[in-house]
C-alpha positions as protocol buffer text, in pm:
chain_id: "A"
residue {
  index: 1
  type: UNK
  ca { x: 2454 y: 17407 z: 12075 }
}
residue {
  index: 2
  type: UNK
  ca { x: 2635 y: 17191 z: 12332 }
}
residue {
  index: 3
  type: UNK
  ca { x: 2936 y: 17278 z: 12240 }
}
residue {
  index: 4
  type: UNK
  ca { x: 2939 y: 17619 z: 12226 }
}
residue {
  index: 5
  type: UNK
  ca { x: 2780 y: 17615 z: 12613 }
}
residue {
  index: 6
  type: UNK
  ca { x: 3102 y: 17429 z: 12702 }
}
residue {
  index: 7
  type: UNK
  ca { x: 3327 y: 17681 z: 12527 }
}
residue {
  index: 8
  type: UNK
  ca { x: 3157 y: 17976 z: 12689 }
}
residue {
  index: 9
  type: UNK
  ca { x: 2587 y: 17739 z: 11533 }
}
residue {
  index: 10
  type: UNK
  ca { x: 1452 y: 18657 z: 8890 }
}
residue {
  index: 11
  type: UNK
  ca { x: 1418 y: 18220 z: 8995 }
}
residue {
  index: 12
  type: UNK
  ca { x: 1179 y: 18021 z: 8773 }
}
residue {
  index: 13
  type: UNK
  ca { x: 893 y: 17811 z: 8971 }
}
residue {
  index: 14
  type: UNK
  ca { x: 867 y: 17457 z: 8811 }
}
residue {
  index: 15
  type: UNK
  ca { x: 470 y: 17323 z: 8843 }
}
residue {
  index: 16
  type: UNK
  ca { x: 531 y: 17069 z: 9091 }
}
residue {
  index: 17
  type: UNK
  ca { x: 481 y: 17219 z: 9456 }
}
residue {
  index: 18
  type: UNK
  ca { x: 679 y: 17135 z: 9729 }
}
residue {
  index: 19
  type: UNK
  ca { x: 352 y: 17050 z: 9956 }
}
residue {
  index: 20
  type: UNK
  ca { x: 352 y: 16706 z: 9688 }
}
residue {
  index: 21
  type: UNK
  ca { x: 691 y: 16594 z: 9896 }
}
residue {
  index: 22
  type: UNK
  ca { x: 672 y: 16365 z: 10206 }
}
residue {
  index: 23
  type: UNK
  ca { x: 744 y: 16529 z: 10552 }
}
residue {
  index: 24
  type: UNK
  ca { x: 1070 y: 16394 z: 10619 }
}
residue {
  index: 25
  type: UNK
  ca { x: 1177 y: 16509 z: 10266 }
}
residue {
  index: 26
  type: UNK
  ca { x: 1455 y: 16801 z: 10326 }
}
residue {
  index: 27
  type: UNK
  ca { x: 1279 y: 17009 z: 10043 }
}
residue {
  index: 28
  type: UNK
  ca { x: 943 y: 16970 z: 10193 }
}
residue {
  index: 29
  type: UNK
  ca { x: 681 y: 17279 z: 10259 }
}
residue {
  index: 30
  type: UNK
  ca { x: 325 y: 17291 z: 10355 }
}
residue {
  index: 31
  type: UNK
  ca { x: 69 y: 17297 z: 10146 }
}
residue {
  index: 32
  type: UNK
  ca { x: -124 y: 17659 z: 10113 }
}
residue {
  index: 33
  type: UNK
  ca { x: -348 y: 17675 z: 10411 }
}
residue {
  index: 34
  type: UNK
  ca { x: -231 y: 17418 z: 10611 }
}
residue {
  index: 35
  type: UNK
  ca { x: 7 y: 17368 z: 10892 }
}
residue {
  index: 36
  type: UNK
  ca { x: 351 y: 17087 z: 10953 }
}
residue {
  index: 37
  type: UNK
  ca { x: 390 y: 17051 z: 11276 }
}
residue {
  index: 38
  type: UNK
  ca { x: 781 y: 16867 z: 11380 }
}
residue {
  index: 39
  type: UNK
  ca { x: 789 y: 16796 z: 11773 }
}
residue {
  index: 40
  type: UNK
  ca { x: 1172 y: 16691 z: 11880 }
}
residue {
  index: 41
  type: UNK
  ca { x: 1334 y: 16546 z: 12154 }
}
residue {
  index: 42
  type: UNK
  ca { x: 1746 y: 16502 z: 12183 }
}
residue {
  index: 43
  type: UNK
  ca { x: 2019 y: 16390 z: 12414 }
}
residue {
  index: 44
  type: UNK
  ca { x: 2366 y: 16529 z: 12347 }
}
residue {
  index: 45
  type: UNK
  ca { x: 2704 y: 16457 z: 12511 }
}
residue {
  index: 46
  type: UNK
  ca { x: 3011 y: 16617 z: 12528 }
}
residue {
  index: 47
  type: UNK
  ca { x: 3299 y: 16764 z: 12633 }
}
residue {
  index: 48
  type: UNK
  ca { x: 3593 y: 17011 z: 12542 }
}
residue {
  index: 49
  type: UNK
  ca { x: 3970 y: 16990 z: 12626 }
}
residue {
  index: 50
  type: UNK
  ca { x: 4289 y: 17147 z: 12609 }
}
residue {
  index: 51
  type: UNK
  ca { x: 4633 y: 17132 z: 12836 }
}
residue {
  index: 52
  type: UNK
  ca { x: 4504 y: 17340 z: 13107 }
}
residue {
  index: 53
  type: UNK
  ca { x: 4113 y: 17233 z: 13156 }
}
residue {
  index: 54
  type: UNK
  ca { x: 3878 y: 16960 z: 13062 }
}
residue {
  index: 55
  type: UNK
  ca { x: 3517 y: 17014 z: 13072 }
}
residue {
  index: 56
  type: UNK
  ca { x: 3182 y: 16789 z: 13007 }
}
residue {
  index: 57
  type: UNK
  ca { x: 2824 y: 16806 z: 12977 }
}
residue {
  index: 58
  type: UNK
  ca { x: 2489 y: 16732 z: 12912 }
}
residue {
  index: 59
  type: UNK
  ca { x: 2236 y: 16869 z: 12732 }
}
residue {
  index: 60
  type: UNK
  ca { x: 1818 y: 16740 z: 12664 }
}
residue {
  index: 61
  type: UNK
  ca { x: 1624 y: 16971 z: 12432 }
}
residue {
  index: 62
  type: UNK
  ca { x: 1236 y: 16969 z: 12357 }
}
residue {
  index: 63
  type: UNK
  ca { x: 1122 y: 17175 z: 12061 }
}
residue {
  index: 64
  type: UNK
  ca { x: 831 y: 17257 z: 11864 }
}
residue {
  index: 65
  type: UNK
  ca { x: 833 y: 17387 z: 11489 }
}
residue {
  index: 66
  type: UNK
  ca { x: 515 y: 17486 z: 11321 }
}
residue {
  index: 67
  type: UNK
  ca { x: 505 y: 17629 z: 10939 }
}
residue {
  index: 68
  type: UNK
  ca { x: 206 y: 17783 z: 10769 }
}
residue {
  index: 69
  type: UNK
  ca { x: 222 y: 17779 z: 10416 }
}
residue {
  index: 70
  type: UNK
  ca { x: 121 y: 18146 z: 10310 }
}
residue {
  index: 71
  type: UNK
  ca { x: 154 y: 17975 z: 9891 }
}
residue {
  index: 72
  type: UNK
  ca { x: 220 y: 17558 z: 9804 }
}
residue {
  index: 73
  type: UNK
  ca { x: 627 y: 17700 z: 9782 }
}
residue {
  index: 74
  type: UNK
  ca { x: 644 y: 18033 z: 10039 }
}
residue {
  index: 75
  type: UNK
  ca { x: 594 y: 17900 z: 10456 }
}
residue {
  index: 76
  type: UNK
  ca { x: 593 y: 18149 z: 10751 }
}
residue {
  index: 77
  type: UNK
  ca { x: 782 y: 17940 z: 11051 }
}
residue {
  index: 78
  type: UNK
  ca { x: 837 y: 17899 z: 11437 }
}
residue {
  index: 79
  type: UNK
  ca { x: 1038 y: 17694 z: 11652 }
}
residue {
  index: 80
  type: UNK
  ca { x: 1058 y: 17740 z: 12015 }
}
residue {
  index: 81
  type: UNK
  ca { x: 1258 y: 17517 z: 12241 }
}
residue {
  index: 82
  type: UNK
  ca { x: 1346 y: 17418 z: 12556 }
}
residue {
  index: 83
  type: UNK
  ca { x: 1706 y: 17353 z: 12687 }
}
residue {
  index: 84
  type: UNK
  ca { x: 1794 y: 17176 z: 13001 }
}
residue {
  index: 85
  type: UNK
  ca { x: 2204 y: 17152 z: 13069 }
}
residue {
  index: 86
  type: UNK
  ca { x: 2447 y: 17027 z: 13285 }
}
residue {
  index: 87
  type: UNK
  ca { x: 2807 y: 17140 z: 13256 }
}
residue {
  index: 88
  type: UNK
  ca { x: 3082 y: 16999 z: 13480 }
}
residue {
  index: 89
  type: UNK
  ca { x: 3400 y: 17176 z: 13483 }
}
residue {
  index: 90
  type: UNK
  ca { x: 3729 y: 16947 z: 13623 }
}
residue {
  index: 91
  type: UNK
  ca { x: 3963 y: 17030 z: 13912 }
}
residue {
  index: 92
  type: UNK
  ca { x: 3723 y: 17324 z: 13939 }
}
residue {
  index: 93
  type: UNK
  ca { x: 3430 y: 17197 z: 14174 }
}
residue {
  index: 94
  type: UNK
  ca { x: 3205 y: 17359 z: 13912 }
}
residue {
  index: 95
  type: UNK
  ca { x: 2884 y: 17144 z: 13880 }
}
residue {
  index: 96
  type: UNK
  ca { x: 2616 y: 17400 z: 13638 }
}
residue {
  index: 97
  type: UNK
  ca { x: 2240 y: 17338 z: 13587 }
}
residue {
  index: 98
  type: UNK
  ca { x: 2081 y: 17585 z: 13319 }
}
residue {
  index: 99
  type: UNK
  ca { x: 1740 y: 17571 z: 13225 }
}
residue {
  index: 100
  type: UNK
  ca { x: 1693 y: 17776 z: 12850 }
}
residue {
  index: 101
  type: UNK
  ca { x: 1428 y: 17877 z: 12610 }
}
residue {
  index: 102
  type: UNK
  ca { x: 1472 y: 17961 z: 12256 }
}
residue {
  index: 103
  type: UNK
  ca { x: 1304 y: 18048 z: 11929 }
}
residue {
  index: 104
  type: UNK
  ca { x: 1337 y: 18136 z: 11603 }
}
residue {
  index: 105
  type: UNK
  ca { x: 1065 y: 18332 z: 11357 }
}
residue {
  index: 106
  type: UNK
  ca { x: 1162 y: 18319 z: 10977 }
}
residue {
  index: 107
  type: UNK
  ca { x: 996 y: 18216 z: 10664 }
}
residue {
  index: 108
  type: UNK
  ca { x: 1123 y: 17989 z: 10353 }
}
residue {
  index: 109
  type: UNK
  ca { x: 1036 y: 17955 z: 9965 }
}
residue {
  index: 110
  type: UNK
  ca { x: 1071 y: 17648 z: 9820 }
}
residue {
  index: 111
  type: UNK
  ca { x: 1188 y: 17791 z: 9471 }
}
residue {
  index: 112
  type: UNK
  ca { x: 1205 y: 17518 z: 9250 }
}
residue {
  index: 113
  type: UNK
  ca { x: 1037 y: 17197 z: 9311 }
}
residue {
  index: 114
  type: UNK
  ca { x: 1044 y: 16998 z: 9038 }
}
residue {
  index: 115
  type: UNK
  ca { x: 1383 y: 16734 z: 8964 }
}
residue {
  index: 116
  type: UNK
  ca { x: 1611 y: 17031 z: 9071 }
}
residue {
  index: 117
  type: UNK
  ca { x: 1498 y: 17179 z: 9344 }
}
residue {
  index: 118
  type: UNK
  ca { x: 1645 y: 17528 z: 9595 }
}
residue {
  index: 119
  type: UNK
  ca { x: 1528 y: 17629 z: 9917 }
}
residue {
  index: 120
  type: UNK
  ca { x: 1585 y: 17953 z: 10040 }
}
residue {
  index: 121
  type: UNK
  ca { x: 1542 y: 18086 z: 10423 }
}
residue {
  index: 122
  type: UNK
  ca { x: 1610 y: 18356 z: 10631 }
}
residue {
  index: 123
  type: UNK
  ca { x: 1511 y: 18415 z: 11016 }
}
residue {
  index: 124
  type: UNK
  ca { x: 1553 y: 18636 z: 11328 }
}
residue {
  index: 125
  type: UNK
  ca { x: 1595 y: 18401 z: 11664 }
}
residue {
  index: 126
  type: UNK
  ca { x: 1723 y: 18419 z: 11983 }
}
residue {
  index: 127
  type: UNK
  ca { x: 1867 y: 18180 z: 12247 }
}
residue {
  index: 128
  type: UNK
  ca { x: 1979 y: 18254 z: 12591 }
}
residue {
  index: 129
  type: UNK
  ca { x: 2150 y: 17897 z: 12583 }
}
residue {
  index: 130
  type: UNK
  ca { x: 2396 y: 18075 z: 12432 }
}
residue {
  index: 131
  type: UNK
  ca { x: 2400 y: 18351 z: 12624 }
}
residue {
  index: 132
  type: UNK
  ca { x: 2705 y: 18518 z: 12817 }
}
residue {
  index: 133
  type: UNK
  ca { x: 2697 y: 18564 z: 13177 }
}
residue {
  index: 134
  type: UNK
  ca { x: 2465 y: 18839 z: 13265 }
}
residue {
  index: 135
  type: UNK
  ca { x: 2433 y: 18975 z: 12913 }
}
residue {
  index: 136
  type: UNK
  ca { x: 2123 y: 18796 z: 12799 }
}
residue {
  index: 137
  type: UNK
  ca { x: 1988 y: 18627 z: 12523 }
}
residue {
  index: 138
  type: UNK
  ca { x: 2203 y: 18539 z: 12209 }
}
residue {
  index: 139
  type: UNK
  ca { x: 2040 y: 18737 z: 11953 }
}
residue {
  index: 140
  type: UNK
  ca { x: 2059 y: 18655 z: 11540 }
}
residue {
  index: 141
  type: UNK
  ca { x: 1987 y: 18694 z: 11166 }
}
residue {
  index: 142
  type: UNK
  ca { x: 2048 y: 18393 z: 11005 }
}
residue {
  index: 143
  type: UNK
  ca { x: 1988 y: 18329 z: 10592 }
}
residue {
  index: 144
  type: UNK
  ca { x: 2033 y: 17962 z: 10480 }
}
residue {
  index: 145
  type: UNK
  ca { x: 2044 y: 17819 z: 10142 }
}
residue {
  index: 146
  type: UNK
  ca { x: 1961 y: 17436 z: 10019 }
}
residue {
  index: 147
  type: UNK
  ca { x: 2034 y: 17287 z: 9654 }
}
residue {
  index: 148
  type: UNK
  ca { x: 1905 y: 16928 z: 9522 }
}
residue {
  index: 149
  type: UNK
  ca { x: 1842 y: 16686 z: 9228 }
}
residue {
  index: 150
  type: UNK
  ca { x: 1591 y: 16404 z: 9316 }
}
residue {
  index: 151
  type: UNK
  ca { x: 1689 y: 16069 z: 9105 }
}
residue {
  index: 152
  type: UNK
  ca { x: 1409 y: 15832 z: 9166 }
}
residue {
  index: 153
  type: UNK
  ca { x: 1446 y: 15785 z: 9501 }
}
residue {
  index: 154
  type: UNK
  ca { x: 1759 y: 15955 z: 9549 }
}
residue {
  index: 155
  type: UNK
  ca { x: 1810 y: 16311 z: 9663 }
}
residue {
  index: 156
  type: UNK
  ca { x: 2159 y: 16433 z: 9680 }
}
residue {
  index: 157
  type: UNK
  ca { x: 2181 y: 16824 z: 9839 }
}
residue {
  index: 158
  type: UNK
  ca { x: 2429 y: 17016 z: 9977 }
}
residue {
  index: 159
  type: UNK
  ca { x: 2295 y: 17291 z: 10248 }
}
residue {
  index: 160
  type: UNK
  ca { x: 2447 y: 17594 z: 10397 }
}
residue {
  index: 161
  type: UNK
  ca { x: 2355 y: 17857 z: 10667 }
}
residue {
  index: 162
  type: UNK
  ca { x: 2496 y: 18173 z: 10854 }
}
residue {
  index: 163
  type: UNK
  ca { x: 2400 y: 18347 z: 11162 }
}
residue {
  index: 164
  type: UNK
  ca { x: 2510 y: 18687 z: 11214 }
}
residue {
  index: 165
  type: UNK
  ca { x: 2452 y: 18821 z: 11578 }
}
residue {
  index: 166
  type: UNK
  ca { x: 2263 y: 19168 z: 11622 }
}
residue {
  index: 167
  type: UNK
  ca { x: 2179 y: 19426 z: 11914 }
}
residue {
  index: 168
  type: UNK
  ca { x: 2425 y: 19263 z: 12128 }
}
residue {
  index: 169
  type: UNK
  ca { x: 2603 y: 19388 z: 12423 }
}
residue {
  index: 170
  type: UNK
  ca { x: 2930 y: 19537 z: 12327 }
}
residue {
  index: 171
  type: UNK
  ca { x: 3093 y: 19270 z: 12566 }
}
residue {
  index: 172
  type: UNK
  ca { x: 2893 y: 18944 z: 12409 }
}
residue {
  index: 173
  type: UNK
  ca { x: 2902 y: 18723 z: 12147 }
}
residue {
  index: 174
  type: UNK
  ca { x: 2965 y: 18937 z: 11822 }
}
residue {
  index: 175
  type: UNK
  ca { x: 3101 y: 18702 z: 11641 }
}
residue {
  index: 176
  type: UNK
  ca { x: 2959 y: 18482 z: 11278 }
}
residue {
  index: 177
  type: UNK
  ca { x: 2868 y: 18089 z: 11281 }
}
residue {
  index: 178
  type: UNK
  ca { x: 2854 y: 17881 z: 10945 }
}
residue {
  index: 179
  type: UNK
  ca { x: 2709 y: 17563 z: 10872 }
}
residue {
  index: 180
  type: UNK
  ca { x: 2764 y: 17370 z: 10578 }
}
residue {
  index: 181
  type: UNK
  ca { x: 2622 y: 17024 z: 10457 }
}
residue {
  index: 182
  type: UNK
  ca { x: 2658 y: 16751 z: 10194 }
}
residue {
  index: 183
  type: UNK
  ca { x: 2418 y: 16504 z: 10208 }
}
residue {
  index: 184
  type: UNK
  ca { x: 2233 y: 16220 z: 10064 }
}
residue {
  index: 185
  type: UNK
  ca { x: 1816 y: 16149 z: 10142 }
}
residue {
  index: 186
  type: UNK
  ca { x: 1636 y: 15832 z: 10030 }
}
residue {
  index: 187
  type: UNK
  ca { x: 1274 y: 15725 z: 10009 }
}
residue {
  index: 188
  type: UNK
  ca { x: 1110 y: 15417 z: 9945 }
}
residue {
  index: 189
  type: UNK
  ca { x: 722 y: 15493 z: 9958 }
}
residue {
  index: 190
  type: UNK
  ca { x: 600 y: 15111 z: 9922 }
}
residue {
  index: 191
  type: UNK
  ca { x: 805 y: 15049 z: 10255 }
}
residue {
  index: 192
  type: UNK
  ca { x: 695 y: 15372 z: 10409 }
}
residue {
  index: 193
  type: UNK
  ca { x: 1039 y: 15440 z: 10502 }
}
residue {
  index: 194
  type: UNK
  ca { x: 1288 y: 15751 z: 10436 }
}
residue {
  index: 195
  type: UNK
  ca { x: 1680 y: 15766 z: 10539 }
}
residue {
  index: 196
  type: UNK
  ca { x: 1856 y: 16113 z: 10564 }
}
residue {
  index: 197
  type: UNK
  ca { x: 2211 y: 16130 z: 10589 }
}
residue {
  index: 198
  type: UNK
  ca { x: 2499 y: 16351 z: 10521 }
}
residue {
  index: 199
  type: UNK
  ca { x: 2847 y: 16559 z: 10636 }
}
residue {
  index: 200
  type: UNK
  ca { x: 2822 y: 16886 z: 10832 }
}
residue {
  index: 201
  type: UNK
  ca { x: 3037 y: 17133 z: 10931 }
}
residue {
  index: 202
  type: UNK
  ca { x: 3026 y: 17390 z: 11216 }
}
residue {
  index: 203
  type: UNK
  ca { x: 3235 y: 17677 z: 11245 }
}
residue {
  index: 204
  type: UNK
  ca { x: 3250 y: 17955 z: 11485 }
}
residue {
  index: 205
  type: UNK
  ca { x: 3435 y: 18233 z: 11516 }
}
residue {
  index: 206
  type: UNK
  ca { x: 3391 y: 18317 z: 11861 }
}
residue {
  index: 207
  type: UNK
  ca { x: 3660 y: 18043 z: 11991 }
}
residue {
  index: 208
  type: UNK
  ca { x: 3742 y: 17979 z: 11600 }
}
residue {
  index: 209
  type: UNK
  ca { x: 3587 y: 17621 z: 11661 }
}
residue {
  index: 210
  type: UNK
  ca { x: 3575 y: 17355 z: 11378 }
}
residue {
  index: 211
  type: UNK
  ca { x: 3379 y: 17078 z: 11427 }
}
residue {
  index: 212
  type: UNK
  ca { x: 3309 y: 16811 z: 11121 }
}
residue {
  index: 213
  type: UNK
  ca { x: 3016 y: 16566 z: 11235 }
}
residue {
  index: 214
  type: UNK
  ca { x: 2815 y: 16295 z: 11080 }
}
residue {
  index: 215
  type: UNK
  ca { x: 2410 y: 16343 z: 11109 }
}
residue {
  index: 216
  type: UNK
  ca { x: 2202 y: 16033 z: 11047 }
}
residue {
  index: 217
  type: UNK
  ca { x: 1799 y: 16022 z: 11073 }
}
residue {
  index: 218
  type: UNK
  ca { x: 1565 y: 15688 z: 11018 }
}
residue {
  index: 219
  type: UNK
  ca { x: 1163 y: 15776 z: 10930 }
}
residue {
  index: 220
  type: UNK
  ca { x: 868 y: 15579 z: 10893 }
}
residue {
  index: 221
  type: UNK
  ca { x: 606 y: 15664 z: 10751 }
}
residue {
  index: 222
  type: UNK
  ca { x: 282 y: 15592 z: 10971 }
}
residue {
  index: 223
  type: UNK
  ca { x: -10 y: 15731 z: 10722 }
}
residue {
  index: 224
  type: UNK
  ca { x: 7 y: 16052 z: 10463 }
}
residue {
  index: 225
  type: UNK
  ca { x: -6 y: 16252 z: 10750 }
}
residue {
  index: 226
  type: UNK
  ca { x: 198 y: 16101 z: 11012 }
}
residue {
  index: 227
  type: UNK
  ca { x: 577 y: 15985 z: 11078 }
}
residue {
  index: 228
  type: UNK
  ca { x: 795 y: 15954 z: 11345 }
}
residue {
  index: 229
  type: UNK
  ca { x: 1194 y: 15934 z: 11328 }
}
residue {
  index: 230
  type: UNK
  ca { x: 1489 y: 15847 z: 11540 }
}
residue {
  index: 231
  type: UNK
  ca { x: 1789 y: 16078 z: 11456 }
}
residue {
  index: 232
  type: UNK
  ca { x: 2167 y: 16102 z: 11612 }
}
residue {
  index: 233
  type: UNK
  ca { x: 2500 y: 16297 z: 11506 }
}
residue {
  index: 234
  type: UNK
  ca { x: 2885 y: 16239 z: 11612 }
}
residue {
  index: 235
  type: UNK
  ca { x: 3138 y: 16478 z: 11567 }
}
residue {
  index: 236
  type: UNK
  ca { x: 3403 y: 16321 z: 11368 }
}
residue {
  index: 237
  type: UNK
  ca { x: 3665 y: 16610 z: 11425 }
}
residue {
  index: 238
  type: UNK
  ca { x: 3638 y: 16913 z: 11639 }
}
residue {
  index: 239
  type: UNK
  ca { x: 3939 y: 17148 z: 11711 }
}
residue {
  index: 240
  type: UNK
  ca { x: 3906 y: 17545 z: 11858 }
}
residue {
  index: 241
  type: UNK
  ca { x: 4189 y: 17755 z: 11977 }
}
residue {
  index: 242
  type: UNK
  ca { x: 4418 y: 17719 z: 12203 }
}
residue {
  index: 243
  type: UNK
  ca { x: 4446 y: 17354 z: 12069 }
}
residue {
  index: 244
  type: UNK
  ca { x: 4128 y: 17200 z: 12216 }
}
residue {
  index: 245
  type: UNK
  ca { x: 3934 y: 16902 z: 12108 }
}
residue {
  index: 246
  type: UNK
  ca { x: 3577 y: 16883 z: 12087 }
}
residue {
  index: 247
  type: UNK
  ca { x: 3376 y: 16544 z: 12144 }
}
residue {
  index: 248
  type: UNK
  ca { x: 2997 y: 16556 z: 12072 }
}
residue {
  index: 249
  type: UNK
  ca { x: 2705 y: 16336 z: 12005 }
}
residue {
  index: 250
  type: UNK
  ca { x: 2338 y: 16350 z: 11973 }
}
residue {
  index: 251
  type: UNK
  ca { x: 2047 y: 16110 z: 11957 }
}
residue {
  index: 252
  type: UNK
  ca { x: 1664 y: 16198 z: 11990 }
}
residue {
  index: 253
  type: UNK
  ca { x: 1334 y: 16120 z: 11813 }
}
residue {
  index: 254
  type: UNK
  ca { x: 1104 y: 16329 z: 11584 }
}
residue {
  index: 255
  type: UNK
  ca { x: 720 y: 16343 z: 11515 }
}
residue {
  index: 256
  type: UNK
  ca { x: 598 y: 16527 z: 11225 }
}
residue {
  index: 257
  type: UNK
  ca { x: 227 y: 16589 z: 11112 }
}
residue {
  index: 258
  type: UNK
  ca { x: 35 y: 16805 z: 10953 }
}
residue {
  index: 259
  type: UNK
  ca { x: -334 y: 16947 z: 10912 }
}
């Protein structure tokens, strides 16, 4: 998100439901009837550069995400966010302050849940943090797909997601993002804790940015109910046209429940 403000992202049903998983699991769902609720702070830093300008900024998000599970496997969701960021432009005298919100509306169906398990999701959002000048919110389809195989307490999965933008302004952002991930989730329920890790990459087309980073997130588990997390990400690589580099990193904490 910071980044792109700178540059200015027939299936069988096994018996096991995905409402049995904990909260932090990646695969998890509500239960039918009841609510997950994930409340989310983060920091990010970063900053884009090329021969000809050098730019930094700042960026502290608070969101809310609450699902619904219509069945134990099919969830209707909502996140809505808030974005408060600070963009500094050099040799400019540019100092910005942008205050955003966003939100997303989509539903998922946890297809199969038992060893092997698929996720599949699709959603309608908007964000005027990504927003062009005077052209309003950033507005989006997005479809996103998730694949796993839990081994004991092992879940290797490999994620991927696209937003396509719609009823924009012939003179916005038109333009596809892709996410893809690889990674690797562990829980050990006698010590209550759970570790999520894994590879991501970002592209975009509208500056053709690249940008490889490495998400990490820590959970405890504070009853059946309860658990909070500390999460961060660092992009290992990030390149975009006219040869720029892209530094970013995130840290923030998490609170999940449900009732």
């Amino acid at each position: 998100m910071l980044k792109q403000t700178l540059l200015v992202a027939g299936i069988l049903v096994a018996a096991t439901s995905a409402s049995a998983l904990e909260s932090t699991n990646p695969f998890f769902g509500p239960a039918k009837g009841t609510t997950a609720s994930t409340t989310s702070y983060s920091f990010a830093k970063g900053s884009v550069k090329n021969a000809s300008a050098y730019a930094k900024g700042y960026d502290h998000v608070v969101s809310e995400k609450l699902s619904y599970g219509l069945t134990d496997s099919v969830s209707l969701d909502g996140t809505v966010s808030n974005d408060w960021s600070k963009i500094k432009v050099a040799g400019l005298g540019t100092d910005t302050d942008d205050k955003n919100i966003d939100f997303e509306l989509g539903s998922t169906w946890n297809a199969l849940t038992g060893k092997t398990k698929l996720q599949l999701s699709g959603a309608y959002g908007q964000r005027e943090s990504d927003s062009s000048d005077n052209l309003g919110a950033y507005k989006y389809v997005a479809g996103a797909v998730k694949a796993g195989y839990t081994m004991g307490v092992y879940t290797p999965y490999v994620a991927g997601r696209v937003e396509l933008p719609v009823a924009q302004n012939s003179n916005a952002d038109n333009h596809a993002k892709y996410e893809g991930k690889a990674g690797l989730y562990v829980y050990c329920p006698r010590q209550k804790w759970a570790l999520d890790n894994g590879v991501r990459i970002n592209y975009d087309e509208t500056d053709e940015s690249r940008v490889v980073s490495y998400d990490l997130e820590a959970s405890y588990h504070l009853t059946k109910n309860w658990a909070i997390s500390a999460f961060g990400s660092y992009a290992l690589d990030g390149q975009a046209k006219y040869d720029t580099e892209i530094h970013d990193k995130t840290i923030g904490l998490r609170l999940r429940t449900s009732f």
